[in-house]
Each structure stands twice: as C-alpha cells, then as structure tokens.
Coordinates of C-alpha atoms in Angstrom, one line a residue:
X806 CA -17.0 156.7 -85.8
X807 CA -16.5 156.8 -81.9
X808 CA -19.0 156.2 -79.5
X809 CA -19.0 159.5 -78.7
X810 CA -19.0 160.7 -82.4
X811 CA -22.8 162.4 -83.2
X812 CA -24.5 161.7 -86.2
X813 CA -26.5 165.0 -87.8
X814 CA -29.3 164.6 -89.6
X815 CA -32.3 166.9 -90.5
X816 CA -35.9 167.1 -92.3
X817 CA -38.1 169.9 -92.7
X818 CA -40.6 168.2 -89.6
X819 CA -39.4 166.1 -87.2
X820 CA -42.0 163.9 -85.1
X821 CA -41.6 162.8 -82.0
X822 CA -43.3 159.5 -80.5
X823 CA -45.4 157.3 -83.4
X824 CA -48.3 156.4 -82.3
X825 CA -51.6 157.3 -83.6
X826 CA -50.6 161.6 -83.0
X827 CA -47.4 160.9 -84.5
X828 CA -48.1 158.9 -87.5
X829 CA -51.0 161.4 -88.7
X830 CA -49.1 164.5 -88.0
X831 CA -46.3 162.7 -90.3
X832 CA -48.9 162.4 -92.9
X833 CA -50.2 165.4 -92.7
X834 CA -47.0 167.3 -93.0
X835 CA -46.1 165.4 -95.7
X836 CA -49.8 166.0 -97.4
X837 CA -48.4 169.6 -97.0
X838 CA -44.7 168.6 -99.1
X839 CA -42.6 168.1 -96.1
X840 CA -40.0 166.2 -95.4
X841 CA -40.5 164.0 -92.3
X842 CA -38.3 162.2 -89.8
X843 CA -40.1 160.2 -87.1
X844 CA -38.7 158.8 -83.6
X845 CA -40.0 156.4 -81.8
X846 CA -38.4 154.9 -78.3
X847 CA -39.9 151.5 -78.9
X848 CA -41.3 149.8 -82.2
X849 CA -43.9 152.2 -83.2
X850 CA -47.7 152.3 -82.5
X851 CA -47.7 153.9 -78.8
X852 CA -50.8 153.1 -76.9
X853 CA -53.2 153.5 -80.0
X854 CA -51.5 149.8 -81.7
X855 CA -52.4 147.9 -78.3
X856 CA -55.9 149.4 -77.4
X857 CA -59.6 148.7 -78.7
X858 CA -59.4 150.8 -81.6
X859 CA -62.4 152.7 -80.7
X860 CA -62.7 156.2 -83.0
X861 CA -65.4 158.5 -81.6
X862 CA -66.9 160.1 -84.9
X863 CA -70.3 160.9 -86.0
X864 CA -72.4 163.7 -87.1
X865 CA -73.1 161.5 -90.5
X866 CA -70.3 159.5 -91.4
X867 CA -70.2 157.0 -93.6
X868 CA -69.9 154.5 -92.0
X869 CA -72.8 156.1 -90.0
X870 CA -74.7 156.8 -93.0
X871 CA -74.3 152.4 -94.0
X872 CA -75.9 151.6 -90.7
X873 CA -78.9 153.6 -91.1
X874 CA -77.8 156.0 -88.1
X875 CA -79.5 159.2 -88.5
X876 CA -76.8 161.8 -86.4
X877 CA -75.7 165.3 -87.1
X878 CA -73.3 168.1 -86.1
X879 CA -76.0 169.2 -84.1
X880 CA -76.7 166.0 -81.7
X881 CA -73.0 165.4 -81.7
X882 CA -72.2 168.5 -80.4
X883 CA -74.8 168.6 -77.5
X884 CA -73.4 165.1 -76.4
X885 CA -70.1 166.5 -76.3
X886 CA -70.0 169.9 -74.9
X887 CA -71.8 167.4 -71.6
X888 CA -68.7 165.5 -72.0
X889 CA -65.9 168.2 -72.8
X890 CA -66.7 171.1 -71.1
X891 CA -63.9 173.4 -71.2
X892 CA -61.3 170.9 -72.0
X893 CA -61.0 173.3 -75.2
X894 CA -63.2 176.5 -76.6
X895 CA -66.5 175.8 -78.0
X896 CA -65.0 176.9 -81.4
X897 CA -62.4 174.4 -81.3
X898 CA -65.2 171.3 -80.0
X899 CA -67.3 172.6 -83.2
X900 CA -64.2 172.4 -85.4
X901 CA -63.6 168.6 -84.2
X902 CA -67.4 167.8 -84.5
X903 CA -67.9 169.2 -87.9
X904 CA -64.6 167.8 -89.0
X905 CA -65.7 163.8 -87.7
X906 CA -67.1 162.8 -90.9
X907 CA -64.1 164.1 -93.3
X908 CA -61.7 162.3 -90.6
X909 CA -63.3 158.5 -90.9
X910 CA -62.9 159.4 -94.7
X911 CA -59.2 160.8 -94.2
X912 CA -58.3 157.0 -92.4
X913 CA -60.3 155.1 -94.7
X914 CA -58.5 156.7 -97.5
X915 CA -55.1 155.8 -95.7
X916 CA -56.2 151.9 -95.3
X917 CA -58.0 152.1 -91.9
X918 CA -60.9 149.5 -92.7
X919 CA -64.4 150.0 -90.3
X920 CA -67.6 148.5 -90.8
X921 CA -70.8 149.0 -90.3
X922 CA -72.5 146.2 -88.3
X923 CA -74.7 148.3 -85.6
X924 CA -74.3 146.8 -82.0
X925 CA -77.9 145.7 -80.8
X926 CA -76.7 146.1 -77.0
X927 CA -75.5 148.0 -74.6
X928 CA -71.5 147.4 -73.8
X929 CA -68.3 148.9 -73.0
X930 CA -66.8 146.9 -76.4
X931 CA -68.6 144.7 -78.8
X932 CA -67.5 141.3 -79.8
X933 CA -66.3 140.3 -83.6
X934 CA -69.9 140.4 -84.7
X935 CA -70.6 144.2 -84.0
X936 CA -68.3 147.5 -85.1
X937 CA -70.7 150.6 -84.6
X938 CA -72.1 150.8 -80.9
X939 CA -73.1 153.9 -77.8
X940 CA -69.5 153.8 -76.6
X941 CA -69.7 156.7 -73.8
X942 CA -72.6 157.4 -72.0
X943 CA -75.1 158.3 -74.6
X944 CA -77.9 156.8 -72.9
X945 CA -77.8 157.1 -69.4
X946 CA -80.1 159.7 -68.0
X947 CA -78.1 163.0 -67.8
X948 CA -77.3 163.0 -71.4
X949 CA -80.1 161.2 -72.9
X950 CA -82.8 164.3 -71.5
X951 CA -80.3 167.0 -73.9
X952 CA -80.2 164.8 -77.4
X953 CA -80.6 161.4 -78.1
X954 CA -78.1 158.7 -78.1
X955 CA -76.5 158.1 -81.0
X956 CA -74.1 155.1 -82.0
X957 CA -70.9 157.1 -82.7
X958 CA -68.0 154.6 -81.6
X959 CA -66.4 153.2 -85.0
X960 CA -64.6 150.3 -83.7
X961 CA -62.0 149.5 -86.5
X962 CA -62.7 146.3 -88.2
X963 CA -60.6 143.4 -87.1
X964 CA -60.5 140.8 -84.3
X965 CA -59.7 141.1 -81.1
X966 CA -58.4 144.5 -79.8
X967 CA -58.4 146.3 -83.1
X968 CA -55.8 148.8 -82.6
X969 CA -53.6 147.4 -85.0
X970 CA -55.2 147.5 -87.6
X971 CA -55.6 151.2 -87.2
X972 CA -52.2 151.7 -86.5
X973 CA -50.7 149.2 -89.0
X974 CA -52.7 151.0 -92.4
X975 CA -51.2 154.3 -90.8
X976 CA -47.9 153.3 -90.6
X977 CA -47.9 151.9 -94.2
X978 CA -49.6 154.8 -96.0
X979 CA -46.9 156.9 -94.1
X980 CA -43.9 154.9 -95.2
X981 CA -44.9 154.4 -98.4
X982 CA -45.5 158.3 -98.8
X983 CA -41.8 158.8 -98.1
X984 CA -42.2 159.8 -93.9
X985 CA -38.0 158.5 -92.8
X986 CA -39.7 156.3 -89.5
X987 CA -36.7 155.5 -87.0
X988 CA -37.4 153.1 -84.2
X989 CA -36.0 152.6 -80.9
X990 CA -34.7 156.1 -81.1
X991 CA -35.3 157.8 -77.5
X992 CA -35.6 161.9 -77.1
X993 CA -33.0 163.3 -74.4
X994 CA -33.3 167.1 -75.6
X995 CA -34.8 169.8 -77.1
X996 CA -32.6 172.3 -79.2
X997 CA -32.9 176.2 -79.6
X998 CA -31.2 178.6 -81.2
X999 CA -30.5 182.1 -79.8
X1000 CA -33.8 183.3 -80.5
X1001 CA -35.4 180.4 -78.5
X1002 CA -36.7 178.5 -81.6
X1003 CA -36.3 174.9 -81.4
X1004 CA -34.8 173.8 -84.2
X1005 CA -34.4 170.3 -83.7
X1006 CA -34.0 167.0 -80.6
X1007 CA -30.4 165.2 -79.8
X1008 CA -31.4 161.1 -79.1
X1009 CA -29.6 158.0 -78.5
X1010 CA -30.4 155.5 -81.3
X1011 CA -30.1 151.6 -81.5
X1012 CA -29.9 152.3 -85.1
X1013 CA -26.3 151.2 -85.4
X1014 CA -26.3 148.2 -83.3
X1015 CA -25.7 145.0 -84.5
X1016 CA -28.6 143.6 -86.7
X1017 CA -29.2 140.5 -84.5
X1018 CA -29.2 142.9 -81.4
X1019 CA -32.2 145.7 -83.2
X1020 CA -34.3 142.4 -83.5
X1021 CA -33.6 141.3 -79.9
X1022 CA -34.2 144.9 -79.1
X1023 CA -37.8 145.1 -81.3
X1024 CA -38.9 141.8 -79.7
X1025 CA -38.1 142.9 -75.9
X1026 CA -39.9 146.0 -76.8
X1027 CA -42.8 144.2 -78.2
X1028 CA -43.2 142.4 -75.1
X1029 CA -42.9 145.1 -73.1
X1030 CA -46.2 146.7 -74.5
X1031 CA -48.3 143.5 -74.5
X1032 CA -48.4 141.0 -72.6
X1033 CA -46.1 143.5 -70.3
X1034 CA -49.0 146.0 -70.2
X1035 CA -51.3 142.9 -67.9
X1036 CA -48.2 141.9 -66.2
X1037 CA -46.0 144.4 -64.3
X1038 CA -43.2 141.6 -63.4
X1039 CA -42.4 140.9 -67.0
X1040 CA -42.6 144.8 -68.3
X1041 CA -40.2 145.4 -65.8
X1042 CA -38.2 142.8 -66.7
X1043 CA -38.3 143.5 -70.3
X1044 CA -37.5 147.4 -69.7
X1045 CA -35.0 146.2 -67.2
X1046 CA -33.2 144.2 -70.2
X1047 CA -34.0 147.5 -72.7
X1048 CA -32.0 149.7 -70.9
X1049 CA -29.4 147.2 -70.3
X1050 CA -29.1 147.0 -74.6
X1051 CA -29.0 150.7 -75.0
X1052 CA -26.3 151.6 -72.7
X1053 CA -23.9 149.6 -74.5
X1054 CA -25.1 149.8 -77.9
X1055 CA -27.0 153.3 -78.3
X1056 CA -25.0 156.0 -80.2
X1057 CA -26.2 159.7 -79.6
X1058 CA -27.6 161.8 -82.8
X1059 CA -28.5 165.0 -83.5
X1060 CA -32.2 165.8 -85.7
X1061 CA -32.5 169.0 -87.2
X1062 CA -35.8 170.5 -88.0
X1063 CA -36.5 172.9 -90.1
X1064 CA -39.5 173.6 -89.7
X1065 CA -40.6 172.6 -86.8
X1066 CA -40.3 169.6 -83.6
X1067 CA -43.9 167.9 -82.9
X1068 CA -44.5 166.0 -79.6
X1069 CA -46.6 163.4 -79.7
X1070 CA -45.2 161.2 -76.8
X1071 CA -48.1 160.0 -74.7
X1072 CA -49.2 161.2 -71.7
X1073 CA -47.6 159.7 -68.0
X1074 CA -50.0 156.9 -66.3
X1075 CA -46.4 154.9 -66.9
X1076 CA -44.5 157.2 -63.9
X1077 CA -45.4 156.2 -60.8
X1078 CA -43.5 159.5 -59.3
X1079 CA -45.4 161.6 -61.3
X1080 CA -48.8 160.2 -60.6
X1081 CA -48.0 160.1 -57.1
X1082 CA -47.2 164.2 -57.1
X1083 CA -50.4 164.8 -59.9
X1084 CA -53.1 162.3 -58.7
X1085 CA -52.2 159.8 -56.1
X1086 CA -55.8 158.8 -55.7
X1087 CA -55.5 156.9 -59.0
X1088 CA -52.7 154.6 -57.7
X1089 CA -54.6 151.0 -57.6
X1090 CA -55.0 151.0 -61.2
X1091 CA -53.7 149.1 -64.3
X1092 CA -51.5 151.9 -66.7
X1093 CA -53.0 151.1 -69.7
X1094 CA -50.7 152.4 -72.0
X1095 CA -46.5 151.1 -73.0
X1096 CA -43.7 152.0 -70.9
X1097 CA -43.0 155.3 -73.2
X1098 CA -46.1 156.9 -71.4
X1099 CA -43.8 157.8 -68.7
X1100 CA -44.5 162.1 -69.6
X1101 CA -40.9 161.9 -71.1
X1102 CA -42.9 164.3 -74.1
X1103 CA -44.3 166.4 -71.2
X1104 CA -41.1 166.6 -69.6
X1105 CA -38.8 167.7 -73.0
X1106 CA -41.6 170.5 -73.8
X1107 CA -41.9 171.9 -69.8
X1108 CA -37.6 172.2 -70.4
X1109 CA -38.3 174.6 -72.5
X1110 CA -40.6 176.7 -71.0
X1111 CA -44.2 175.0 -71.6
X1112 CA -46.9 175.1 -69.3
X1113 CA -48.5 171.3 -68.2
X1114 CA -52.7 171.5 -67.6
X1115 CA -55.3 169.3 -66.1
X1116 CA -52.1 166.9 -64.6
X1117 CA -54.5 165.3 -61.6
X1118 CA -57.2 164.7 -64.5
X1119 CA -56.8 160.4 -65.3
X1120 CA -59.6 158.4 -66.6
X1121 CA -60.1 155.1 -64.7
X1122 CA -62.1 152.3 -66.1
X1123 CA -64.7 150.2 -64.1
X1124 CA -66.9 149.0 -66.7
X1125 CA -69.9 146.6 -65.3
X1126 CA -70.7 145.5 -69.2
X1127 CA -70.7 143.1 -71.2
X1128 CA -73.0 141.0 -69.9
X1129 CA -74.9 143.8 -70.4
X1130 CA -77.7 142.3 -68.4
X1131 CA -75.5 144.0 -65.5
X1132 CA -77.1 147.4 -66.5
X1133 CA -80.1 146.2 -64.7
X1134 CA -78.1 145.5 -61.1
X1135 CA -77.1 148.7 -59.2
X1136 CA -74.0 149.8 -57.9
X1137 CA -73.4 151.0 -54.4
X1138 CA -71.0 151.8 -52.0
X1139 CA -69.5 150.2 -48.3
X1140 CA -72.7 152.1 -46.7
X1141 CA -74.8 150.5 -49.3
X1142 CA -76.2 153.7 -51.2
X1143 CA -76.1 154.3 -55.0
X1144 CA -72.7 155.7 -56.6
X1145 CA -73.9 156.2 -60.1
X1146 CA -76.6 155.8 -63.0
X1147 CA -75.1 152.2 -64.3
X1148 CA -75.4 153.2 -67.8
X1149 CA -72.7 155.6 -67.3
X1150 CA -69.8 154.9 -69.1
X1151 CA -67.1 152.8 -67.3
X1152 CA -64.8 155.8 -66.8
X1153 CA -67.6 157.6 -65.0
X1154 CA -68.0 155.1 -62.9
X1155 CA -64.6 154.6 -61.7
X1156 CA -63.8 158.4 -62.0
X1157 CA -67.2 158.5 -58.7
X1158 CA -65.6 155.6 -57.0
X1159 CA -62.6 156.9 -56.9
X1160 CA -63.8 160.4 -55.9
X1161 CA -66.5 160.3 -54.2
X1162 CA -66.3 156.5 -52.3
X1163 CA -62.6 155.9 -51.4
X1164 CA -62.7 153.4 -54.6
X1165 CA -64.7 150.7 -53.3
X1166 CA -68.2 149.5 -54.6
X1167 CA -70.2 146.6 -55.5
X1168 CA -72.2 145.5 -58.2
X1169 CA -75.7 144.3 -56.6
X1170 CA -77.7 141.5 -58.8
X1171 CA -80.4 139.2 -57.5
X1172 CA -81.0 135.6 -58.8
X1173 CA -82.7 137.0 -62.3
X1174 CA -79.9 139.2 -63.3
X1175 CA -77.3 136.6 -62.1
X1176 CA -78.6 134.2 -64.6
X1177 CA -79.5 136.1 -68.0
X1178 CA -75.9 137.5 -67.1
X1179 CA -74.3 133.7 -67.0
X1180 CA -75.8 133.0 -70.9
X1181 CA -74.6 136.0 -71.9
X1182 CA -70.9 135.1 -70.9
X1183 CA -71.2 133.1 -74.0
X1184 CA -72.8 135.4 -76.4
X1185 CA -71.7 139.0 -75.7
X1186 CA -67.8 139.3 -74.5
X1187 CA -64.6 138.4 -76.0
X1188 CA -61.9 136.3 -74.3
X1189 CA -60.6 138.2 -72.3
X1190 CA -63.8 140.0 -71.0
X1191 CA -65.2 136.5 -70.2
X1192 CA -62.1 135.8 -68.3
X1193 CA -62.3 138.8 -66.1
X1194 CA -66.4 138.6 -65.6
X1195 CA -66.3 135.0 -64.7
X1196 CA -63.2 136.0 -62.4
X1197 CA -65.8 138.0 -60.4
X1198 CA -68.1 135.8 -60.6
X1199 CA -66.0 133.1 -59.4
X1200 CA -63.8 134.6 -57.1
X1201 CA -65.0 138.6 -56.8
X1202 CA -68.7 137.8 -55.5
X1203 CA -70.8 136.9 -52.6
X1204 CA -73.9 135.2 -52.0
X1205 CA -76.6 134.6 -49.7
X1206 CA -80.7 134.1 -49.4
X1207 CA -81.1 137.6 -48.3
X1208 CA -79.9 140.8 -48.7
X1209 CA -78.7 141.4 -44.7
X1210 CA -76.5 138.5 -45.4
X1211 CA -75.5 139.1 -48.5
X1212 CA -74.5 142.7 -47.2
X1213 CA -72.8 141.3 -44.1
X1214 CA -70.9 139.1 -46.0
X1215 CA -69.5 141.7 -48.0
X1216 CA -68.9 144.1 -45.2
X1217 CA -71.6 147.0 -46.4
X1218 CA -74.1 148.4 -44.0
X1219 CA -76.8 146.0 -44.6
X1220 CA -79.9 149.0 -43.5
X1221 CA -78.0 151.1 -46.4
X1222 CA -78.4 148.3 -48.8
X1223 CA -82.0 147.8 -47.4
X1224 CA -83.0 150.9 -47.6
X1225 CA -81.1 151.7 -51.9
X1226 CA -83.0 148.7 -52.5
X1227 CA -86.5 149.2 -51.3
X1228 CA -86.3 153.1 -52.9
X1229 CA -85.0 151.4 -56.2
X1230 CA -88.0 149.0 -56.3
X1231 CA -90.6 151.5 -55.3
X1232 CA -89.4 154.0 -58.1
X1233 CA -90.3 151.1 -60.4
X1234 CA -93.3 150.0 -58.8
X1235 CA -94.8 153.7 -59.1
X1236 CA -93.5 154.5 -62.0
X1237 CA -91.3 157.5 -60.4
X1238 CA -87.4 158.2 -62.1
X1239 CA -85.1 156.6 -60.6
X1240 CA -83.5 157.6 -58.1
X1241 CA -80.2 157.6 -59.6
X1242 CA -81.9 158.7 -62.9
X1243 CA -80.9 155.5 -65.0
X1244 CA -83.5 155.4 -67.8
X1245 CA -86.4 153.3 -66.9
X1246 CA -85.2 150.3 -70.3
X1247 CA -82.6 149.6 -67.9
X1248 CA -84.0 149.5 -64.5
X1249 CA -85.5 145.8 -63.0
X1250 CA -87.1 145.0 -59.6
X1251 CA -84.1 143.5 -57.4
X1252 CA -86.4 141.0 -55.4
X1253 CA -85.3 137.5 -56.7
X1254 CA -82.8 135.7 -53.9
X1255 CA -80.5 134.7 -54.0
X1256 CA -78.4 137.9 -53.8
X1257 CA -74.8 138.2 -55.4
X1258 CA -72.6 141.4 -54.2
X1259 CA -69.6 141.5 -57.2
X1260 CA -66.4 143.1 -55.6
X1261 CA -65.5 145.8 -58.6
X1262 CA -63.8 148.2 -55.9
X1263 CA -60.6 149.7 -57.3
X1264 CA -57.6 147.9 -56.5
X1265 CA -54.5 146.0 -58.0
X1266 CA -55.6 142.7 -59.7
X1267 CA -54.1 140.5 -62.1
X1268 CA -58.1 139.1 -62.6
X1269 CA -59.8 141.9 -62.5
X1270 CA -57.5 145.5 -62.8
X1271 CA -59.0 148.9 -63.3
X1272 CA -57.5 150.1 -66.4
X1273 CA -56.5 154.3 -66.1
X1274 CA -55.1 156.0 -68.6
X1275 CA -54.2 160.0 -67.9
X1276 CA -55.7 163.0 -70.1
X1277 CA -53.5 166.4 -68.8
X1278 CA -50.6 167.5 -70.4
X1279 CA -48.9 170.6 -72.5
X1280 CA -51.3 173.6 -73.2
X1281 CA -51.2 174.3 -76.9
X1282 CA -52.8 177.2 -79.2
X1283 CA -55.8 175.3 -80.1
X1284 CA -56.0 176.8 -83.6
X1285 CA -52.3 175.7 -85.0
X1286 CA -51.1 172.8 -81.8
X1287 CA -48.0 175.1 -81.0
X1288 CA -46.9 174.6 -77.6
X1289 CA -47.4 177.7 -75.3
X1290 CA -45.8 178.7 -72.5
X1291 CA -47.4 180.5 -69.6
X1292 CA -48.2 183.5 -70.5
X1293 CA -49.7 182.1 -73.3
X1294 CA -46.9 182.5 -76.3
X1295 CA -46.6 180.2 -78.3
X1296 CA -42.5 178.3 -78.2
X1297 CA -41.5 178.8 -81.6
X1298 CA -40.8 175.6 -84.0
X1299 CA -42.6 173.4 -81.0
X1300 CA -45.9 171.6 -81.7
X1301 CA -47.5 168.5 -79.7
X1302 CA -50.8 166.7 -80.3
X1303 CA -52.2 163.4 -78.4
X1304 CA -52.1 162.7 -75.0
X1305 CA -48.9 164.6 -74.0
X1306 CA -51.0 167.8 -74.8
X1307 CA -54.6 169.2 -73.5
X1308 CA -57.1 168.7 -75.7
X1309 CA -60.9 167.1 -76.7
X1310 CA -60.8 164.5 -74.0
X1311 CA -58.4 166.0 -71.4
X1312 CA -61.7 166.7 -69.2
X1313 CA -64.1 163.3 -69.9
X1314 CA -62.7 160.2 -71.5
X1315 CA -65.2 158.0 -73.6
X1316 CA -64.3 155.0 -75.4
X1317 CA -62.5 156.4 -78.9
X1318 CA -62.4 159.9 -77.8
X1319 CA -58.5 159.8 -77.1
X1320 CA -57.8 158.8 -80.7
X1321 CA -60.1 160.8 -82.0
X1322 CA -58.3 163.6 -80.5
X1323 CA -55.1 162.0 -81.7
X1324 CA -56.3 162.3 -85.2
X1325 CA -57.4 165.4 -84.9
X1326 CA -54.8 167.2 -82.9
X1327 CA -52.0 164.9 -84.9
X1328 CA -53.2 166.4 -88.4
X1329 CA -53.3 169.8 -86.5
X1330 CA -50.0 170.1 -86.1
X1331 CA -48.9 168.4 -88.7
X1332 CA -50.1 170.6 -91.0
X1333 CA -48.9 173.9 -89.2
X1334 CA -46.0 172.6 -88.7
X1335 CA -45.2 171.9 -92.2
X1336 CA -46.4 175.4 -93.4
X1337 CA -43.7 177.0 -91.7
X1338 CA -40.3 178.9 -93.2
X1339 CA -37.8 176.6 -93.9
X1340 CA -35.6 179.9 -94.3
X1341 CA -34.1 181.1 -90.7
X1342 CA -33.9 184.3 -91.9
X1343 CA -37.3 184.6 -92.1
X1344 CA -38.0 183.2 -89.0
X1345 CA -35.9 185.2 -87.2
X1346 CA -32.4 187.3 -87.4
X1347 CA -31.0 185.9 -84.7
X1348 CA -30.9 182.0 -85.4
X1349 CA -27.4 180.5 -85.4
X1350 CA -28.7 177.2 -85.8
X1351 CA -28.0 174.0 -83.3
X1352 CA -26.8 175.1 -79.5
X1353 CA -24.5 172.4 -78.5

C-alpha cells in the first residue's frame, strides 16, 4: 500500500492518550465487554509514568485501615470541598470521596502495589522508607480549624519517583485483558457522521516503519519525557528528531468507534502559545508533564464544538520541604512581609507568589533552623531533593550576623523584615495565633544569627525550577464524562477524563489529587462509553458512518 493508502480499523471504544485516564478508561470499558483500541503519540504512560505516584485516597482505605489511620467520608469530604470548591458539584466531590476506598482496591486488584509505612514528618514527598503521609495542606491552619489532618496521600510503593510502578501494573492488567494498545500513533482529527456523532479519529502511525526505526523512535521518545522533562535543550532536540522520523515514515489511518472516542490527552503546560494567551503569569516555570501535554486533546474536542474551562487555572510548585525543619522558617516577600502559612502545601505557595507577589520570595531561617535543616539533608529527601535543597543552600542563599544585612543583601526592605519578624516572635512569646495562622507545632522564635535568606522566587532554573502543571480543560457532564458543548449538550460518542477535562482538582492541586481524578474520571468514561449502542440505528437515523 502507498503512502497515501489509509488503513481502517475499528473497536467498539477507542482511547485516546494512555496515561493513567487512558489506561483505566480502557479497563473499564473492557470490565463492561468492550472492545478497546488505544493511541498513544509517544510510548505510553503520559505524565502519570514520570511523576511521584502520589494517589490522594482516604475515607478508610486499606491501606488506611493497615496504618492505624482513623479517616472517614466525613473528614475527607470537609478537607476537600476547602480544596475543590466548585471545580465540580458537591454531588459529584461526594461520589469521588465515597468512592476513594473501592478505587485503592480497584488498582491493587490490577497490580498497583502501596504500602502502609505512615510518614512521621511533614514533607512534600517522603523518602523510600515512608508511603502514607499529609500530602496537601491538611495541617496548616485554615484547614486544620474544619477537620483534622488526615494522612491520605498513598504514594505507590517503589523507589524513587514511583509513577511507574503505577503505570506499568496498569498497562499490563490492560494488555493482558485484551485492550489493542498502539504507540506512537498521533491524533490529527475527530470524525462525525451527519448527525454530528463522532464515530471515530484519523492518525498518523509509526506502526509500519521499519522495526529498527519504532525502537529508535520509542527510545527518542523515552528521552524526551525524562531526562527531557529537567532539560529543555535535549527535549527539544529529541522532539526535533521525532518529528523528523514521522514525516518520512508515519502512514495515515483511520479508527472507527463504535461506541464511543474518549480523550484522555493531558492537559497544555507543554504549549508555550497557549500558556502565553491562558495564563502568562505562570511563564518561569518547569512544565512538568511530556511533550504530548501540548492541549492537542483540548484542541481535537474544541474542533468539534466543546467548550474549554478554568484555562488560566495552573498549579505551580514551590515546596520549602523536606528538610522539613523549614516549616519553622517563614516566608516573605521583596518588602519583607509574610506570603503564606508555610505548612501550606507547595502549590499554595507558589500559586500566592505568583499572584499576589510578582513571584518572588524568600525563605527566612536563623542559625537554629539552618542547622537541624543541614542533618536532615541526610535523613529526610531523596536525591534529587538533596540536590536542589543544597543548591539553595549553596548557591540560592544569603547570610549575614543580622537581619538588616541579611535583608540588604538580598534586596528586601530590611524595616519590613524587622517588623514580620518581631510580630512573628511576639505571637510566640504571648502565646497569640500567628499572624499568618500557621499552627503553633510549627512556629519557632527566629532570633539565633546568623540569618540565611533562601532565594525560592519563581524563575527558570536548571538547580532549582518551579515545577507547574495546568488543571483547566474540556467541560464534561459530570455524571457520564461526555464532552459538552456550550450550551451544555453533551457531543455524542465523545468522552474525555484527566487533565484535558475539568474535574476534582481543576480548582486546587494537592499532591495525588490529579491522578486521583485520572482514575476516577478515566473509569467514568470508560464505563459510559462502553454502555453505549453499538447499533447506528439506534443511535441515530441519520448516521452514514465515517465523513472523509
């Protein structure tokens, strides 16, 4: 067959993007007896294979339950709806909440392996020794005064960044329950019918090219995600050589669906043009996701006729722990005043930098906190988060026997400083809240010189990057993950799930929340998906099938 020759293909569901959306709507279509094709532009895995593998689940899971941790649907809920607001209906945050216990059993029954090792400190991740920890901002202040903190981040077991081995015991259960996976197959184009139903995508595959050039392709493409994702130069090199290999080996196809087309294509941190027009206040940052989170999902769904939500909403990290003797410093701005409770969560933290304080602040620690923090170096972080805290230590810091020169030094208005301080030590000293209403197990006198200002202002560093991720996308009808258009119908045969559609974490991100949502939304629309008429006729009268 010519180059120009299409290849036509069909399955009852086709998925589109395999990541940790795609890979449980495939299962869950399939738990429903569907027949599944899934694309994927790259190797498989999406963001979710290269993150922490952070799942935010409680109200009494198991795993939960193994640690001793008494939660319920009750505390969870009062967390969330803080964190959530109106990201999605209150019916729809219940339905997730009640559902988080049945979910860590749905991915431990499908290989995901957690454990139950409780996290004795504060942290934005735990090392190799800990998998159950507070990852969002269950204690800080605000949320602590509506329910208690509860450990709810189930960090898959494994070493390192664990989101392989979430992703990888996905993958496997799915092929090995018959879902057809097809890599480094990109999405051009939604098809309709006459009616408007899409009834299936048109890609350009690498499927065909030589053996010797898919594994050339597959390694590129591996690099691409990580290391590429801490280097820019060699993404770009990598994509670069990508797209060089698929226009002279890619051959266009045609995937029917049946049933239905799910999206589940990331969201866009990886389009510059597109974060320029949505939220150009989050440029500094590090996208932390692969190259295929360019909104090339969002984009295939908006051509035909869906309506994009929360687009400026992206979560930027600025996380202060480990050491977690850092929750006792305080964190201010150039005019030296308080930006935020430090036991925040890293995302809040970076989201009130970025909005509130032109992305700039410093980490204040005297002598006391400076040290406890140096031992911990060794003791609390892994590699890579020793790396980038001695980086700022090293290279990111100031010092000097008082706070006027410390402040000087670091060009922050040195009677601000004086003035945070003093009202900080005072609240202590009288036992008043804080004045940034950090809980009092946190708080410590800042009075031992000398003084160290850490630079963790918001701007593009190799050493010490601000990782962002975005959390708009597609609306979708929250009970069934159909995309809607808007007026509010629903686009017939067109689902999408993850981060290319609104949903749990599209207002506040918290570590694990985005693949919670994956799972959730994922199985969603999997499962409506797969329920629908295979039968045209009983979809509609007027399908004629594919429009060329």
């Amino acid at each position: 067959m010519g180059r120009s020759g299409r290849i036509a293909d069909s399955a009852d569901v086709v998925v589109v993007g395999f990541g940790a959306a795609g890979v449980c709507a495939a299962l869950a279509a399939r738990e429903q007896g569907a027949e599944v094709i899934a694309l994927d532009r790259a190797n498989g895995g999406g963001a979710t294979a290269i993150s922490g593998g952070i799942v935010y689940a409680g109200g009494g899971t198991a795993v939960q339950r193994r640690a001793g941790v008494d939660d319920t649907v009750e505390r969870m809920l009062a967390y969330l709806r803080l964190e959530v607001g109106d990201a999605v209906s209150p019916a729809t945050l219940e339905s997730f909440v009640r559902s988080s216990p049945e979910m860590i059993d749905w991915l431990q029954r499908h290989g995901v392996p957690f454990d139950s090792t409780l996290c004795p400190y504060k942290t934005s991740y735990p090392n190799n020794r800990y998998y159950l920890y507070h990852s969002g901002s269950e204690n800080a202040g605000a949320f602590r005064s509506h329910t208690p903190p509860v450990q709810r981040g189930h960090r898959v077991q494994g070493k390192g960044t664990s989101g392989k081995k979430l992703y990888g015991p996905l993958l496997h259960s799915a092929l090995e329950r018959g879902v057809d996976f097809r890599p480094h197959t990109t999405v051009t184009r939604l098809l309709q019918d006459s009616a408007g139903r899409v009834t299936g995508v048109e890609a350009a595959t690498m499927g065909y090219a030589p053996p010797h050039i898919r594994r050339m392709y597959a390694a590129m493409a591996a690099v691409s995600s990580k290391p590429g994702i801490y280097y820019p130069p060699l993404r770009r090199a990598m994509e670069h050589r990508l797209r060089r290999l698929e226009r002279r080996y890619a051959r266009p196809i045609r995937v029917a669906a049946r049933r239905g087309v799910i999206i589940c294509a990331g969201g866009f941190i990886a389009n510059p043009e597109w974060l320029h027009r949505y939220a150009p206040e989050f440029k500094n940052g590090l996208p932390l996701g692969t190259s295929g989170d360019d909104g090339s999902g969002i984009a295939l769904a908006e051509s035909v006729g869906a309506v994009s939500q929360r687009m400026d909403n992206v979560s930027a990290w600025r996380f202060i722990t480990p050491p977690s003797a850092f929750l006792g410093a305080i964190i201010v701005d150039q005019r030296g005043q308080r930006i935020i409770d430090e036991s925040r969560y890293g995302a809040a933290i970076g989201q009130a930098m970025v909005k509130n304080h032109h992305g700039t602040g410093w980490i204040l620690a005297d002598a006391a906190v400076m040290r406890e923090a140096r031992r911990q170096l060794f003791t609390q972080t892994l590699w890579f988060q020793r790396a980038q805290t001695a980086a700022l230590m090293l290279t990111g810091s100031v010092r000097a026997s008082s706070l006027a020169k410390a402040a000087a030094a670091a060009g922050i208005d040195p009677d601000g400083l004086r003035a945070t301080v003093d009202a900080h030590n005072n609240a202590i000293d009288s036992g008043a809240p804080d004045p940034a209403g950090k809980p009092s197990e946190f708080t410590r006198r800042i009075a031992k010189s000398p003084y160290t200002l850490l630079n963790i202002s918001i701007r593009p560093s190799l050493l010490n990057p601000t990782p962002m991720l975005t959390l708009g996308g597609v609306r979708v009808d929250e009970a069934t993950g159909a995309v809607l258009t808007e007026s509010g119908e629903p686009i017939p045969g067109l689902y999408g799930a993850g981060r290319c559609a609104v949903g749990v974490c599209s207002n506040s991100y918290v570590s694990g929340l985005s693949i919670a949502d994956c799972v959730f939304s994922g199985r969603r629309a999997g499962t409506h998906a797969a329920k629908q008429s295979d039968d045209p006729s009983e979809r509609n009268s007027g399908a004629t099938g594919l429009v060329t």
